[in-house]
Amino acid sequence: MKQDFTIWRNQILQNPWDISPLKFGISQDEVIEIFGNPDAVSTMRSDGKPLILKYRDIELHFDRKAPHGLYLVYSDDEIELSITAEHEETLQPITNTEPVDNEFFLRDGAVYFSGLYENGLLKGVSPKYFCCWHYWGKSSTACFLGGIRLRGADPASFRVLNYAYAMDKTAVYTTSGRIPDADLAAFQVLDKGQNDSGAPQGYAKDSRQVYFHNGDGKVKIIKGADWDSFTVYTPMDAAPLANHLARDKEHFYQNDEVIEETLWRERLHELIQEQ
């Protein structure tokens, strides 16, 4: 198998634009032994190993269920795979003393939140133990989304993932409410969680579902999305996007909708040209 794969490797490196999806009974360690270290890897992992390796324009996908066996190979001469880093924001001690829209600030020894129409006092909250990141915050006894206390949230385990999502040991929180029945151990965000207007928006997934927060209403489960191969295609260092583009092994997505591959590629090409 290694010899056959080496021959195939040499062929595709000469012509990486014409590759049909293939399945191989070969482990990830064996692939790396042949190819060398990859140019990039996905943040999707199983037992600590990434599920996608990228060599030039070639993506190698591995099966989570079968000892990291290689199951899908394809390439694209136009698209640069986006590798979204594991994302988490750090809550910092509050220091702001002037109101800034949608952020916490200090005044007269108390913590306030600067809302759209008025500044709201966080009753019973001591600035000494208050930490925040934009509109997410926590004290020693409670967690907050802006001026709203998140009922039942655990401050000790509470952490902010991005603009749209936060979580603790009991639940995933969004600016539109909790995500019911999320797999907390596998939950991860896949982008910055914000669009170009500053509104919370973005993809996340766990071991069962792919989610999209559209900034208005409840977080939507994308029907039929393959969570195992789902990847967000966002150019490196891109500004927050108005439209999020992603794909899995069978479909192409703009935000929470499936679109035609041709249209998806046109929009991704436009996005890349803007960088």
mmCIF file of N, CA and C in Angstrom, residues 124-227:
data_model
loop_
_atom_site.group_PDB
_atom_site.id
_atom_site.type_symbol
_atom_site.label_atom_id
_atom_site.label_comp_id
_atom_site.label_asym_id
_atom_site.label_seq_id
_atom_site.Cartn_x
_atom_site.Cartn_y
_atom_site.Cartn_z
ATOM 1 N N GLY A 124 -25.005 44.502 43.166
ATOM 2 C CA GLY A 124 -24.329 43.529 44.000
ATOM 3 C C GLY A 124 -23.032 42.997 43.442
ATOM 4 N N VAL A 125 -22.511 43.609 42.400
ATOM 5 C CA VAL A 125 -21.273 43.137 41.761
ATOM 6 C C VAL A 125 -20.102 44.003 42.189
ATOM 7 N N SER A 126 -19.069 43.395 42.727
ATOM 8 C CA SER A 126 -17.875 44.116 43.154
ATOM 9 C C SER A 126 -16.874 44.231 42.013
ATOM 10 N N PRO A 127 -16.388 45.431 41.721
ATOM 11 C CA PRO A 127 -15.385 45.591 40.654
ATOM 12 C C PRO A 127 -14.113 44.799 40.905
ATOM 13 N N LYS A 128 -13.816 44.538 42.164
ATOM 14 C CA LYS A 128 -12.573 43.853 42.521
ATOM 15 C C LYS A 128 -12.471 42.486 41.872
ATOM 16 N N TYR A 129 -13.589 41.797 41.740
ATOM 17 C CA TYR A 129 -13.574 40.432 41.217
ATOM 18 C C TYR A 129 -14.251 40.312 39.853
ATOM 19 N N PHE A 130 -14.490 41.442 39.209
ATOM 20 C CA PHE A 130 -15.206 41.401 37.936
ATOM 21 C C PHE A 130 -14.234 41.382 36.767
ATOM 22 N N CYS A 131 -14.452 40.435 35.834
ATOM 23 C CA CYS A 131 -13.658 40.331 34.611
ATOM 24 C C CYS A 131 -14.603 40.361 33.411
ATOM 25 N N CYS A 132 -14.095 40.823 32.272
ATOM 26 C CA CYS A 132 -14.985 40.940 31.120
ATOM 27 C C CYS A 132 -14.214 40.918 29.807
ATOM 28 N N TRP A 133 -14.957 40.688 28.746
ATOM 29 C CA TRP A 133 -14.466 40.801 27.369
ATOM 30 C C TRP A 133 -15.648 41.282 26.538
ATOM 31 N N HIS A 134 -15.568 42.533 26.091
ATOM 32 C CA HIS A 134 -16.679 43.173 25.388
ATOM 33 C C HIS A 134 -17.966 43.043 26.208
ATOM 34 N N TYR A 135 -18.988 42.342 25.696
ATOM 35 C CA TYR A 135 -20.251 42.279 26.428
ATOM 36 C C TYR A 135 -20.419 40.999 27.244
ATOM 37 N N TRP A 136 -19.388 40.170 27.335
ATOM 38 C CA TRP A 136 -19.397 39.013 28.226
ATOM 39 C C TRP A 136 -18.658 39.380 29.508
ATOM 40 N N GLY A 137 -19.177 38.962 30.658
ATOM 41 C CA GLY A 137 -18.500 39.269 31.907
ATOM 42 C C GLY A 137 -18.853 38.288 33.004
ATOM 43 N N LYS A 138 -18.079 38.327 34.082
ATOM 44 C CA LYS A 138 -18.394 37.490 35.236
ATOM 45 C C LYS A 138 -17.807 38.104 36.504
ATOM 46 N N SER A 139 -18.491 37.852 37.614
ATOM 47 C CA SER A 139 -18.000 38.197 38.938
ATOM 48 C C SER A 139 -17.672 36.886 39.648
ATOM 49 N N SER A 140 -17.464 36.941 40.948
ATOM 50 C CA SER A 140 -17.181 35.717 41.694
ATOM 51 C C SER A 140 -18.432 34.870 41.898
ATOM 52 N N THR A 141 -19.599 35.459 41.649
ATOM 53 C CA THR A 141 -20.847 34.738 41.933
ATOM 54 C C THR A 141 -21.804 34.636 40.754
ATOM 55 N N ALA A 142 -21.537 35.344 39.652
ATOM 56 C CA ALA A 142 -22.492 35.350 38.538
ATOM 57 C C ALA A 142 -21.791 35.631 37.218
ATOM 58 N N CYS A 143 -22.473 35.257 36.122
ATOM 59 C CA CYS A 143 -21.976 35.519 34.770
ATOM 60 C C CYS A 143 -22.989 36.403 34.047
ATOM 61 N N PHE A 144 -22.483 37.198 33.082
ATOM 62 C CA PHE A 144 -23.331 38.197 32.450
ATOM 63 C C PHE A 144 -23.144 38.235 30.939
ATOM 64 N N LEU A 145 -24.241 38.485 30.252
ATOM 65 C CA LEU A 145 -24.239 38.887 28.854
ATOM 66 C C LEU A 145 -24.775 40.309 28.842
ATOM 67 N N GLY A 146 -23.877 41.265 28.736
ATOM 68 C CA GLY A 146 -24.286 42.653 28.906
ATOM 69 C C GLY A 146 -24.843 42.850 30.301
ATOM 70 N N GLY A 147 -25.982 43.498 30.390
ATOM 71 C CA GLY A 147 -26.596 43.716 31.686
ATOM 72 C C GLY A 147 -27.480 42.584 32.157
ATOM 73 N N ILE A 148 -27.493 41.469 31.408
ATOM 74 C CA ILE A 148 -28.348 40.329 31.749
ATOM 75 C C ILE A 148 -27.545 39.281 32.503
ATOM 76 N N ARG A 149 -28.047 38.902 33.652
ATOM 77 C CA ARG A 149 -27.416 37.845 34.434
ATOM 78 C C ARG A 149 -27.786 36.488 33.828
ATOM 79 N N LEU A 150 -26.789 35.663 33.541
ATOM 80 C CA LEU A 150 -27.035 34.340 32.964
ATOM 81 C C LEU A 150 -27.399 33.372 34.078
ATOM 82 N N ARG A 151 -28.678 33.088 34.189
ATOM 83 C CA ARG A 151 -29.174 32.274 35.287
ATOM 84 C C ARG A 151 -28.581 30.872 35.252
ATOM 85 N N GLY A 152 -28.014 30.470 36.373
ATOM 86 C CA GLY A 152 -27.460 29.127 36.499
ATOM 87 C C GLY A 152 -26.041 28.965 35.984
ATOM 88 N N ALA A 153 -25.466 29.998 35.396
ATOM 89 C CA ALA A 153 -24.101 29.892 34.862
ATOM 90 C C ALA A 153 -23.085 29.797 35.995
ATOM 91 N N ASP A 154 -22.017 29.045 35.755
ATOM 92 C CA ASP A 154 -20.995 28.784 36.765
ATOM 93 C C ASP A 154 -19.762 29.658 36.522
ATOM 94 N N PRO A 155 -19.507 30.655 37.371
ATOM 95 C CA PRO A 155 -18.371 31.562 37.136
ATOM 96 C C PRO A 155 -17.018 30.863 37.099
ATOM 97 N N ALA A 156 -16.856 29.827 37.891
ATOM 98 C CA ALA A 156 -15.547 29.164 37.968
ATOM 99 C C ALA A 156 -15.141 28.529 36.643
ATOM 100 N N SER A 157 -16.116 28.005 35.900
ATOM 101 C CA SER A 157 -15.793 27.343 34.632
ATOM 102 C C SER A 157 -16.197 28.162 33.409
ATOM 103 N N PHE A 158 -16.751 29.343 33.614
ATOM 104 C CA PHE A 158 -17.241 30.168 32.506
ATOM 105 C C PHE A 158 -16.085 30.695 31.662
ATOM 106 N N ARG A 159 -16.204 30.540 30.343
ATOM 107 C CA ARG A 159 -15.183 31.070 29.433
ATOM 108 C C ARG A 159 -15.847 31.556 28.152
ATOM 109 N N VAL A 160 -15.245 32.558 27.556
ATOM 110 C CA VAL A 160 -15.766 33.160 26.335
ATOM 111 C C VAL A 160 -15.030 32.575 25.144
ATOM 112 N N LEU A 161 -15.778 32.081 24.151
ATOM 113 C CA LEU A 161 -15.176 31.483 22.966
ATOM 114 C C LEU A 161 -14.982 32.499 21.848
ATOM 115 N N ASN A 162 -15.966 33.355 21.622
ATOM 116 C CA ASN A 162 -15.848 34.459 20.670
ATOM 117 C C ASN A 162 -17.018 35.415 20.908
ATOM 118 N N TYR A 163 -17.280 36.307 19.960
ATOM 119 C CA TYR A 163 -18.348 37.283 20.145
ATOM 120 C C TYR A 163 -19.713 36.613 20.331
ATOM 121 N N ALA A 164 -19.921 35.468 19.692
ATOM 122 C CA ALA A 164 -21.249 34.864 19.660
ATOM 123 C C ALA A 164 -21.471 33.790 20.715
ATOM 124 N N TYR A 165 -20.408 33.142 21.192
ATOM 125 C CA TYR A 165 -20.563 31.964 22.038
ATOM 126 C C TYR A 165 -19.706 32.037 23.299
ATOM 127 N N ALA A 166 -20.249 31.510 24.387
ATOM 128 C CA ALA A 166 -19.517 31.297 25.633
ATOM 129 C C ALA A 166 -20.014 29.988 26.228
ATOM 130 N N MET A 167 -19.317 29.451 27.219
ATOM 131 C CA MET A 167 -19.755 28.194 27.812
ATOM 132 C C MET A 167 -19.208 28.030 29.217
ATOM 133 N N ASP A 168 -19.816 27.153 29.980
ATOM 134 C CA ASP A 168 -19.284 26.710 31.252
ATOM 135 C C ASP A 168 -19.441 25.192 31.320
ATOM 136 N N LYS A 169 -19.340 24.621 32.500
ATOM 137 C CA LYS A 169 -19.389 23.160 32.613
ATOM 138 C C LYS A 169 -20.782 22.594 32.416
ATOM 139 N N THR A 170 -21.786 23.476 32.337
ATOM 140 C CA THR A 170 -23.165 22.991 32.240
ATOM 141 C C THR A 170 -23.863 23.320 30.939
ATOM 142 N N ALA A 171 -23.418 24.348 30.192
ATOM 143 C CA ALA A 171 -24.179 24.792 29.021
ATOM 144 C C ALA A 171 -23.327 25.627 28.085
ATOM 145 N N VAL A 172 -23.833 25.766 26.842
ATOM 146 C CA VAL A 172 -23.280 26.713 25.866
ATOM 147 C C VAL A 172 -24.232 27.899 25.805
ATOM 148 N N TYR A 173 -23.681 29.103 25.920
ATOM 149 C CA TYR A 173 -24.481 30.323 25.906
ATOM 150 C C TYR A 173 -24.194 31.102 24.630
ATOM 151 N N THR A 174 -25.230 31.717 24.075
ATOM 152 C CA THR A 174 -25.067 32.597 22.926
ATOM 153 C C THR A 174 -25.803 33.889 23.212
ATOM 154 N N THR A 175 -25.630 34.874 22.349
ATOM 155 C CA THR A 175 -26.361 36.123 22.517
ATOM 156 C C THR A 175 -27.833 35.959 22.198
ATOM 157 N N SER A 176 -28.226 34.758 21.757
ATOM 158 C CA SER A 176 -29.625 34.462 21.486
ATOM 159 C C SER A 176 -30.188 33.400 22.428
ATOM 160 N N GLY A 177 -29.467 33.079 23.479
ATOM 161 C CA GLY A 177 -29.923 32.066 24.427
ATOM 162 C C GLY A 177 -29.021 30.848 24.435
ATOM 163 N N ARG A 178 -29.380 29.881 25.246
ATOM 164 C CA ARG A 178 -28.586 28.660 25.361
ATOM 165 C C ARG A 178 -28.825 27.723 24.178
ATOM 166 N N ILE A 179 -27.821 26.882 23.894
ATOM 167 C CA ILE A 179 -27.985 25.816 22.908
ATOM 168 C C ILE A 179 -28.381 24.556 23.664
ATOM 169 N N PRO A 180 -29.580 24.050 23.465
ATOM 170 C CA PRO A 180 -30.000 22.863 24.209
ATOM 171 C C PRO A 180 -29.269 21.602 23.754
ATOM 172 N N ASP A 181 -28.901 20.785 24.722
ATOM 173 C CA ASP A 181 -28.334 19.446 24.453
ATOM 174 C C ASP A 181 -27.026 19.471 23.674
ATOM 175 N N ALA A 182 -26.263 20.540 23.776
ATOM 176 C CA ALA A 182 -24.954 20.578 23.105
ATOM 177 C C ALA A 182 -23.985 19.622 23.793
ATOM 178 N N ASP A 183 -23.112 19.009 23.004
ATOM 179 C CA ASP A 183 -22.062 18.144 23.547
ATOM 180 C C ASP A 183 -20.927 19.046 24.020
ATOM 181 N N LEU A 184 -20.873 19.304 25.313
ATOM 182 C CA LEU A 184 -19.928 20.287 25.851
ATOM 183 C C LEU A 184 -18.483 19.861 25.655
ATOM 184 N N ALA A 185 -18.209 18.581 25.749
ATOM 185 C CA ALA A 185 -16.834 18.105 25.633
ATOM 186 C C ALA A 185 -16.265 18.325 24.239
ATOM 187 N N ALA A 186 -17.137 18.338 23.228
ATOM 188 C CA ALA A 186 -16.671 18.457 21.837
ATOM 189 C C ALA A 186 -16.999 19.807 21.213
ATOM 190 N N PHE A 187 -17.650 20.694 21.951
ATOM 191 C CA PHE A 187 -18.102 21.948 21.356
ATOM 192 C C PHE A 187 -16.921 22.856 21.029
ATOM 193 N N GLN A 188 -16.946 23.440 19.809
ATOM 194 C CA GLN A 188 -15.904 24.384 19.408
ATOM 195 C C GLN A 188 -16.466 25.387 18.414
ATOM 196 N N VAL A 189 -15.948 26.600 18.484
ATOM 197 C CA VAL A 189 -16.329 27.617 17.501
ATOM 198 C C VAL A 189 -15.360 27.533 16.332
ATOM 199 N N LEU A 190 -15.829 27.969 15.147
ATOM 200 C CA LEU A 190 -15.053 27.778 13.925
ATOM 201 C C LEU A 190 -14.640 29.082 13.259
ATOM 202 N N ASP A 191 -14.967 30.219 13.862
ATOM 203 C CA ASP A 191 -14.574 31.509 13.296
ATOM 204 C C ASP A 191 -14.597 32.554 14.402
ATOM 205 N N LYS A 192 -14.540 33.825 14.021
ATOM 206 C CA LYS A 192 -14.464 34.901 14.997
ATOM 207 C C LYS A 192 -15.799 35.215 15.660
ATOM 208 N N GLY A 193 -16.874 34.728 15.059
ATOM 209 C CA GLY A 193 -18.179 34.930 15.659
ATOM 210 C C GLY A 193 -18.746 36.322 15.482
ATOM 211 N N GLN A 194 -18.387 36.983 14.388
ATOM 212 C CA GLN A 194 -18.831 38.358 14.183
ATOM 213 C C GLN A 194 -18.881 38.665 12.695
ATOM 214 N N ASN A 195 -19.881 39.467 12.268
ATOM 215 C CA ASN A 195 -19.898 39.899 10.874
ATOM 216 C C ASN A 195 -19.323 41.300 10.754
ATOM 217 N N ASP A 196 -19.328 41.855 9.523
ATOM 218 C CA ASP A 196 -18.632 43.128 9.315
ATOM 219 C C ASP A 196 -19.342 44.322 9.941
ATOM 220 N N SER A 197 -20.577 44.141 10.399
ATOM 221 C CA SER A 197 -21.270 45.224 11.092
ATOM 222 C C SER A 197 -21.042 45.164 12.593
ATOM 223 N N GLY A 198 -20.332 44.125 13.046
ATOM 224 C CA GLY A 198 -20.058 43.973 14.465
ATOM 225 C C GLY A 198 -21.046 43.087 15.190
ATOM 226 N N ALA A 199 -22.075 42.608 14.500
ATOM 227 C CA ALA A 199 -23.078 41.756 15.135
ATOM 228 C C ALA A 199 -22.530 40.341 15.320
ATOM 229 N N PRO A 200 -22.956 39.652 16.392
ATOM 230 C CA PRO A 200 -22.509 38.268 16.582
ATOM 231 C C PRO A 200 -23.050 37.367 15.484
ATOM 232 N N GLN A 201 -22.161 36.607 14.862
ATOM 233 C CA GLN A 201 -22.564 35.728 13.765
ATOM 234 C C GLN A 201 -21.443 34.744 13.500
ATOM 235 N N GLY A 202 -21.778 33.455 13.361
ATOM 236 C CA GLY A 202 -20.726 32.510 13.028
ATOM 237 C C GLY A 202 -21.080 31.065 13.296
ATOM 238 N N TYR A 203 -20.149 30.183 12.876
ATOM 239 C CA TYR A 203 -20.331 28.745 12.966
ATOM 240 C C TYR A 203 -19.737 28.170 14.253
ATOM 241 N N ALA A 204 -20.326 27.067 14.679
ATOM 242 C CA ALA A 204 -19.780 26.255 15.763
ATOM 243 C C ALA A 204 -20.244 24.818 15.522
ATOM 244 N N LYS A 205 -19.648 23.881 16.244
ATOM 245 C CA LYS A 205 -20.086 22.494 16.096
ATOM 246 C C LYS A 205 -19.708 21.698 17.329
ATOM 247 N N ASP A 206 -20.362 20.565 17.487
ATOM 248 C CA ASP A 206 -19.969 19.587 18.494
ATOM 249 C C ASP A 206 -19.880 18.229 17.802
ATOM 250 N N SER A 207 -20.015 17.164 18.536
ATOM 251 C CA SER A 207 -19.852 15.831 17.944
ATOM 252 C C SER A 207 -21.082 15.348 17.199
ATOM 253 N N ARG A 208 -22.151 16.150 17.208
ATOM 254 C CA ARG A 208 -23.384 15.717 16.562
ATOM 255 C C ARG A 208 -23.941 16.695 15.545
ATOM 256 N N GLN A 209 -23.713 17.994 15.770
ATOM 257 C CA GLN A 209 -24.388 19.015 14.985
ATOM 258 C C GLN A 209 -23.428 20.110 14.541
ATOM 259 N N VAL A 210 -23.842 20.811 13.478
ATOM 260 C CA VAL A 210 -23.184 22.058 13.074
ATOM 261 C C VAL A 210 -24.183 23.181 13.321
ATOM 262 N N TYR A 211 -23.731 24.266 13.936
ATOM 263 C CA TYR A 211 -24.608 25.370 14.317
ATOM 264 C C TYR A 211 -24.208 26.651 13.592
ATOM 265 N N PHE A 212 -25.209 27.507 13.345
ATOM 266 C CA PHE A 212 -24.916 28.829 12.803
ATOM 267 C C PHE A 212 -25.714 29.883 13.570
ATOM 268 N N HIS A 213 -24.994 30.838 14.130
ATOM 269 C CA HIS A 213 -25.598 31.961 14.838
ATOM 270 C C HIS A 213 -25.724 33.100 13.838
ATOM 271 N N ASN A 214 -26.967 33.488 13.516
ATOM 272 C CA ASN A 214 -27.144 34.536 12.511
ATOM 273 C C ASN A 214 -27.325 35.924 13.114
ATOM 274 N N GLY A 215 -27.192 36.018 14.449
ATOM 275 C CA GLY A 215 -27.290 37.315 15.093
ATOM 276 C C GLY A 215 -28.703 37.779 15.350
ATOM 277 N N ASP A 216 -29.684 36.988 14.940
ATOM 278 C CA ASP A 216 -31.078 37.378 15.104
ATOM 279 C C ASP A 216 -31.913 36.125 15.354
ATOM 280 N N GLY A 217 -32.444 35.997 16.550
ATOM 281 C CA GLY A 217 -33.212 34.799 16.863
ATOM 282 C C GLY A 217 -32.334 33.679 17.391
ATOM 283 N N LYS A 218 -32.854 32.455 17.371
ATOM 284 C CA LYS A 218 -32.139 31.319 17.921
ATOM 285 C C LYS A 218 -31.027 30.838 16.999
ATOM 286 N N VAL A 219 -30.050 30.179 17.600
ATOM 287 C CA VAL A 219 -28.998 29.543 16.810
ATOM 288 C C VAL A 219 -29.607 28.396 16.019
ATOM 289 N N LYS A 220 -29.278 28.319 14.745
ATOM 290 C CA LYS A 220 -29.878 27.327 13.855
ATOM 291 C C LYS A 220 -28.966 26.127 13.673
ATOM 292 N N ILE A 221 -29.556 24.942 13.729
ATOM 293 C CA ILE A 221 -28.834 23.721 13.361
ATOM 294 C C ILE A 221 -28.911 23.584 11.846
ATOM 295 N N ILE A 222 -27.802 23.428 11.176
ATOM 296 C CA ILE A 222 -27.777 23.278 9.720
ATOM 297 C C ILE A 222 -28.198 21.805 9.434
ATOM 298 N N LYS A 223 -29.334 21.562 8.821
ATOM 299 C CA LYS A 223 -29.810 20.230 8.447
ATOM 300 C C LYS A 223 -28.927 19.592 7.412
ATOM 301 N N GLY A 224 -28.511 18.294 7.677
ATOM 302 C CA GLY A 224 -27.748 17.524 6.707
ATOM 303 C C GLY A 224 -26.268 17.824 6.672
ATOM 304 N N ALA A 225 -25.762 18.821 7.455
ATOM 305 C CA ALA A 225 -24.327 19.119 7.452
ATOM 306 C C ALA A 225 -23.558 17.979 8.110
ATOM 307 N N ASP A 226 -22.442 17.613 7.520
ATOM 308 C CA ASP A 226 -21.580 16.566 8.066
ATOM 309 C C ASP A 226 -20.592 17.211 9.023
ATOM 310 N N TRP A 227 -20.845 17.049 10.313
ATOM 311 C CA TRP A 227 -20.027 17.745 11.313
ATOM 312 C C TRP A 227 -18.572 17.300 11.266
#
